[in-house]
Tab-separated table of C-alpha atoms in Angstrom:
chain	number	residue	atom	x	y	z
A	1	UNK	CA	18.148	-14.358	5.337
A	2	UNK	CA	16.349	-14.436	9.007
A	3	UNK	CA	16.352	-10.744	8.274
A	4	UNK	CA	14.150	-10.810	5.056
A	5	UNK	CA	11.917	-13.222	7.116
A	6	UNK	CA	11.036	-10.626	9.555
A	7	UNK	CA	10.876	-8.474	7.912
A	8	UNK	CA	7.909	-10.031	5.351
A	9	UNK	CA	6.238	-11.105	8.816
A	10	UNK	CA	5.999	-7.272	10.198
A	11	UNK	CA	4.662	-6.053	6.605
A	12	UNK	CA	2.298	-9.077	6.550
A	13	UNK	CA	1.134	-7.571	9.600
A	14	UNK	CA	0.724	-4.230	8.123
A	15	UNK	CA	-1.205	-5.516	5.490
A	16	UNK	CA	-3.451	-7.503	7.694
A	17	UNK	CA	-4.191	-4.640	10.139
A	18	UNK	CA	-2.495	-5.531	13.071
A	19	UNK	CA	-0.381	-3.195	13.959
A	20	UNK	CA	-1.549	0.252	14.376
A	21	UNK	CA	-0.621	4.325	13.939
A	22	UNK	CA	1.254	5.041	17.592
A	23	UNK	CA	2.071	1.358	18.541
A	24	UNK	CA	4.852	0.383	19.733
A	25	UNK	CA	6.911	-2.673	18.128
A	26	UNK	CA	7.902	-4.953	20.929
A	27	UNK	CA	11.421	-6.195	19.668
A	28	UNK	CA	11.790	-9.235	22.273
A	29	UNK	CA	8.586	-10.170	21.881
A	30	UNK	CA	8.655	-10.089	18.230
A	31	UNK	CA	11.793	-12.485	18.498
A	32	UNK	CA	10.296	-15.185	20.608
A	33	UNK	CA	7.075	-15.340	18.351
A	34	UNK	CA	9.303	-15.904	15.549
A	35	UNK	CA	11.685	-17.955	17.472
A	36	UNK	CA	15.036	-15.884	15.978
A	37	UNK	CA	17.415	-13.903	17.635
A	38	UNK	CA	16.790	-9.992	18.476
A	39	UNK	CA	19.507	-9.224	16.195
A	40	UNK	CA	17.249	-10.126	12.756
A	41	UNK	CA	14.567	-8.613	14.570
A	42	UNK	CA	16.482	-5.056	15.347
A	43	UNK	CA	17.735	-5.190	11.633
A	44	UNK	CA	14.695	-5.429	10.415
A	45	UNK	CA	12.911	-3.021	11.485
A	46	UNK	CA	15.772	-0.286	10.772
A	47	UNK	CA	14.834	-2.011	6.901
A	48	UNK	CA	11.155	-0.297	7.838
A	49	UNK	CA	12.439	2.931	9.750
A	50	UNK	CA	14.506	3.542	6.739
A	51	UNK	CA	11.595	2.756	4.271
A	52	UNK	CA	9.854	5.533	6.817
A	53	UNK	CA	7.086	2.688	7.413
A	54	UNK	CA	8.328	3.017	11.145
A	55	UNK	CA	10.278	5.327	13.238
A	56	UNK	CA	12.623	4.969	15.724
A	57	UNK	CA	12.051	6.823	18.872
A	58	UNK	CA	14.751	7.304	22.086
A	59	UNK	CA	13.527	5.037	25.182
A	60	UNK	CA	10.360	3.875	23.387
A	61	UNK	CA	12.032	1.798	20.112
A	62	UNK	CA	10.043	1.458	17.004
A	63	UNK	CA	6.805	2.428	16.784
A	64	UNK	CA	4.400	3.323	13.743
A	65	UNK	CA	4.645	6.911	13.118
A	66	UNK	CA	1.649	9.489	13.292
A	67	UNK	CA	-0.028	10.621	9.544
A	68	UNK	CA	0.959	13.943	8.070
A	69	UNK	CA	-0.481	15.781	5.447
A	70	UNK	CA	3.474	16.252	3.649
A	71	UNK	CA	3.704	12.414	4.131
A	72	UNK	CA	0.436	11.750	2.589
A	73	UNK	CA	1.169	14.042	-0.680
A	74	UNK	CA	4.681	12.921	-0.577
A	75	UNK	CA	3.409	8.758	-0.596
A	76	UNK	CA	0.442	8.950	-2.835
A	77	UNK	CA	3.286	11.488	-5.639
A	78	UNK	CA	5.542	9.220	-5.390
A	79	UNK	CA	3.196	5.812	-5.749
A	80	UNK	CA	1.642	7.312	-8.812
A	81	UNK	CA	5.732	7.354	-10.273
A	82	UNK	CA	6.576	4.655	-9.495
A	83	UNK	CA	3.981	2.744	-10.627
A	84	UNK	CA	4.229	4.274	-13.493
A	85	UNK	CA	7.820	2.889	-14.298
A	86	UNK	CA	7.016	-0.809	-13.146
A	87	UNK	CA	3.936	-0.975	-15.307
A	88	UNK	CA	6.060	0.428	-18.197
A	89	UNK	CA	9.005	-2.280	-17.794
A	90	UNK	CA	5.945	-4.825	-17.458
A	91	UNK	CA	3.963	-7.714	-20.622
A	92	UNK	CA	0.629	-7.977	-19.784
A	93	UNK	CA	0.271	-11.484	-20.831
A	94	UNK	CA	-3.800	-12.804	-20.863
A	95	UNK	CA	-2.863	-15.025	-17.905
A	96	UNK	CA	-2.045	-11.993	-15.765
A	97	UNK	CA	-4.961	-9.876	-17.196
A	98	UNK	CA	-7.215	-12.887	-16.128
A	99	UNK	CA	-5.876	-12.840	-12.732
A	100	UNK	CA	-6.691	-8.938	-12.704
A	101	UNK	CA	-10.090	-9.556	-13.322
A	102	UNK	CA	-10.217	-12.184	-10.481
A	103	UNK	CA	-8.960	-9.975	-8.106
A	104	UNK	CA	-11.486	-7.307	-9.129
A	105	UNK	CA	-14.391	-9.337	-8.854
A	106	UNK	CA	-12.902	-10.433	-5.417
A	107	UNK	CA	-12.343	-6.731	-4.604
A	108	UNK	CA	-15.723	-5.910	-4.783
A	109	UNK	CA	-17.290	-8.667	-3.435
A	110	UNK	CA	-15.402	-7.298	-0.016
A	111	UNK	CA	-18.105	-6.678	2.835
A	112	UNK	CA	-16.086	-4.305	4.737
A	113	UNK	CA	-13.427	-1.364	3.841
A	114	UNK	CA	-10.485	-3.600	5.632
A	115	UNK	CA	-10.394	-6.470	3.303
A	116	UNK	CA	-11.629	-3.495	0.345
A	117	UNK	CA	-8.502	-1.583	0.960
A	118	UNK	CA	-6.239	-5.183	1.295
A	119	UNK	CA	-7.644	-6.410	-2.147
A	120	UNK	CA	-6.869	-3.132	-3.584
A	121	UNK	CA	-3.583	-3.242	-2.832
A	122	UNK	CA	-3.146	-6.617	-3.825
A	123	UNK	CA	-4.690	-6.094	-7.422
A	124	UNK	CA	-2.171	-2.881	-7.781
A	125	UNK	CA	0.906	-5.203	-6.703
A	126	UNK	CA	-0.706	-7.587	-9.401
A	127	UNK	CA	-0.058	-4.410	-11.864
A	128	UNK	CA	3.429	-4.623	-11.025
A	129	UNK	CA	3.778	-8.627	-10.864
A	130	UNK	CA	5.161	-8.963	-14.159
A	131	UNK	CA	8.250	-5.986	-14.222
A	132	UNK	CA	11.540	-7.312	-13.826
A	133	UNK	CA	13.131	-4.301	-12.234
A	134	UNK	CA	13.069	-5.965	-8.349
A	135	UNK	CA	14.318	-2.685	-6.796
A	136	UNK	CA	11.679	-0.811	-8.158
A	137	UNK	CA	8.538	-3.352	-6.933
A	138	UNK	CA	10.462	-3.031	-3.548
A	139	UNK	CA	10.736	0.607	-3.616
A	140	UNK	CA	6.423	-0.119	-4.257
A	141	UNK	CA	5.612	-2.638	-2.015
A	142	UNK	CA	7.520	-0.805	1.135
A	143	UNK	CA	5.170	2.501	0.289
A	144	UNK	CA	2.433	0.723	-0.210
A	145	UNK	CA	2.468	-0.734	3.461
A	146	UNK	CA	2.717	2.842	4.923
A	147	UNK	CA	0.110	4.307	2.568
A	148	UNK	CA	-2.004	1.135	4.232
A	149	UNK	CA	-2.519	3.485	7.652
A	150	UNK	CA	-3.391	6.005	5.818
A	151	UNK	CA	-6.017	4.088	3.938
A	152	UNK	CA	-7.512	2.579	7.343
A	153	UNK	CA	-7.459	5.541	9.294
A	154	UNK	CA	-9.621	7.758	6.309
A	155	UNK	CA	-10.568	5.912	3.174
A	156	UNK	CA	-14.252	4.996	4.391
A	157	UNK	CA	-16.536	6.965	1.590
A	158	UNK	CA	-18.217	4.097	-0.307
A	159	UNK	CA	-18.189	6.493	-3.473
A	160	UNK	CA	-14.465	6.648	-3.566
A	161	UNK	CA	-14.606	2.567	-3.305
A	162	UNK	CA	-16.563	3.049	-6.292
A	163	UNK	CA	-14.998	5.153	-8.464
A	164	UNK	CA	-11.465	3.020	-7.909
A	165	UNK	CA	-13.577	0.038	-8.849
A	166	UNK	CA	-14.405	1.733	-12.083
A	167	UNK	CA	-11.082	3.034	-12.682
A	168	UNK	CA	-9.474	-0.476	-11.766
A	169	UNK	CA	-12.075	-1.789	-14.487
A	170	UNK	CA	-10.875	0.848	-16.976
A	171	UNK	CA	-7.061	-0.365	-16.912
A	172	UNK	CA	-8.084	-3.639	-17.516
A	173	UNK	CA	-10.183	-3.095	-20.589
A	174	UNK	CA	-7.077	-0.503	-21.546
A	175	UNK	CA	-4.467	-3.955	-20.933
A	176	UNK	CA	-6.901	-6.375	-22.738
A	177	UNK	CA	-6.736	-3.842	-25.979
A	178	UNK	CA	-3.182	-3.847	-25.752
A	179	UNK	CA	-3.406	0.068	-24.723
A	180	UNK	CA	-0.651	0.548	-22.260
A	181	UNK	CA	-0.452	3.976	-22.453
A	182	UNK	CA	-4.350	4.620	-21.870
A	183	UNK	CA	-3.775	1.960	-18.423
A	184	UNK	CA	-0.729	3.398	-16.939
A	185	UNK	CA	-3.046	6.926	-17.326
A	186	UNK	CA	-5.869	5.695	-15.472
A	187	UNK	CA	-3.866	3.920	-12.887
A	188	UNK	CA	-1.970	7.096	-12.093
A	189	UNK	CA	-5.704	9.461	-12.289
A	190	UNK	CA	-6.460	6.143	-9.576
A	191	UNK	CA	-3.442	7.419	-7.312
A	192	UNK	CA	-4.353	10.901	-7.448
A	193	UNK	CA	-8.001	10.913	-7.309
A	194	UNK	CA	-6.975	8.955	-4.200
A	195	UNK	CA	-4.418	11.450	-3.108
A	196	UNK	CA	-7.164	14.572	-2.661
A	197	UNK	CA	-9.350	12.427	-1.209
A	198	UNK	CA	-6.987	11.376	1.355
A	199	UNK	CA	-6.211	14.965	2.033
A	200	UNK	CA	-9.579	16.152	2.369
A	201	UNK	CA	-10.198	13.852	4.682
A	202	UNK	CA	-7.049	14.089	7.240
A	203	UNK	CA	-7.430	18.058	7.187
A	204	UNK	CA	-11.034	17.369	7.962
A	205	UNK	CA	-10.238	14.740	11.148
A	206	UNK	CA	-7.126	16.769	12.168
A	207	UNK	CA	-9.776	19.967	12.445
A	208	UNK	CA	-11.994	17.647	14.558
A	209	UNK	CA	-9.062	16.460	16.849
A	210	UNK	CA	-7.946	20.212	16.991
């Protein structure tokens, strides 16, 4: 559907960085770059507002919402579940551990904390690759693109790029053993070592703006 099209074009454009925390989406602008309709375009991005990846605000249309420290807790909570599940409805065959390692070694051999925090995410939807249960990587993939401002805006400590290295290393020596249990642990310790991080550091910048 021309729907589903636009919609993958707006999160590719999350994931990329190119749209920003207070912008405004421009819906007839979207439409001609796409060459559809505004109709597509308007359903769409009720898809996002309703995935809260957007919101929808009188006389100024969609624009990316502001962070919040109950949005944060309530993303990063509900990440670490959901993972969860899709890992446990997922084989970890030695092609897809491979591929794991790939993106690892590609993660950190990122130069900067854009392309860091864009490999992350793609080695965590490579986590979830193999679970059947489409609703559920859907339910993942739309939180993941608003936990992606969050990561932009305040995951910048080198450390904390380090310790998710050594925790992504950790599940996949836990998947190569056969160990799901001991991977699905580590990834969800990955979410919420994230999680107080990320908190940390928004109450810190929101004293700052104050």
């Amino acid at each position: 559907m021309i729907r589903n099209k636009v919609k993958r074009h707006l999160l590719k454009l999350i994931l990329q960085g190119d749209l920003q925390v207070g912008q405004t989406i421009n819906l007839a602008k979207t439409a001609r770059s796409l060459g559809v309709s505004v109709t597509p375009v308007r359903e769409a991005l009720s898809q996002l507002e309703q995935a809260r990846i957007l919101a929808s605000i009188p006389n100024r249309g969609f624009i990316v919402p502001k962070l919040s420290l109950q949005e944060i807790r309530d993303l990063y909570s509900a990440m670490a579940d959901l993972e969860l599940m899709a890992m446990e409805q997922s084989v970890y065959t030695a092609k897809l551990i491979q591929k794991l390692k790939e993106e690892q070694v590609l993660l950190q051999q990122s130069h900067t904390n854009g392309v860091r925090i864009q490999r992350r995410m793609q080695f965590h939807q490579l986590l979830i690759k193999a679970c059947s249960n489409q609703i559920l990587k859907q339910l993942i993939t739309d939180l993941q693109a608003r936990i992606l401002f969050y990561e932009r805006m305040l995951l910048t400590d080198a450390e904390m790029f380090e310790t998710t290295d050594n925790q992504n290393e950790g599940i996949i020596r836990a998947l190569e053993e056969d160990n799901l249990p001991t991977a699905i642990l580590i990834a969800k310790m990955n979410w919420m070592h994230l999680l107080e991080h990320m908190e940390k550091q928004l109450i810190r910048q929101t004293k700052v703006n104050f």
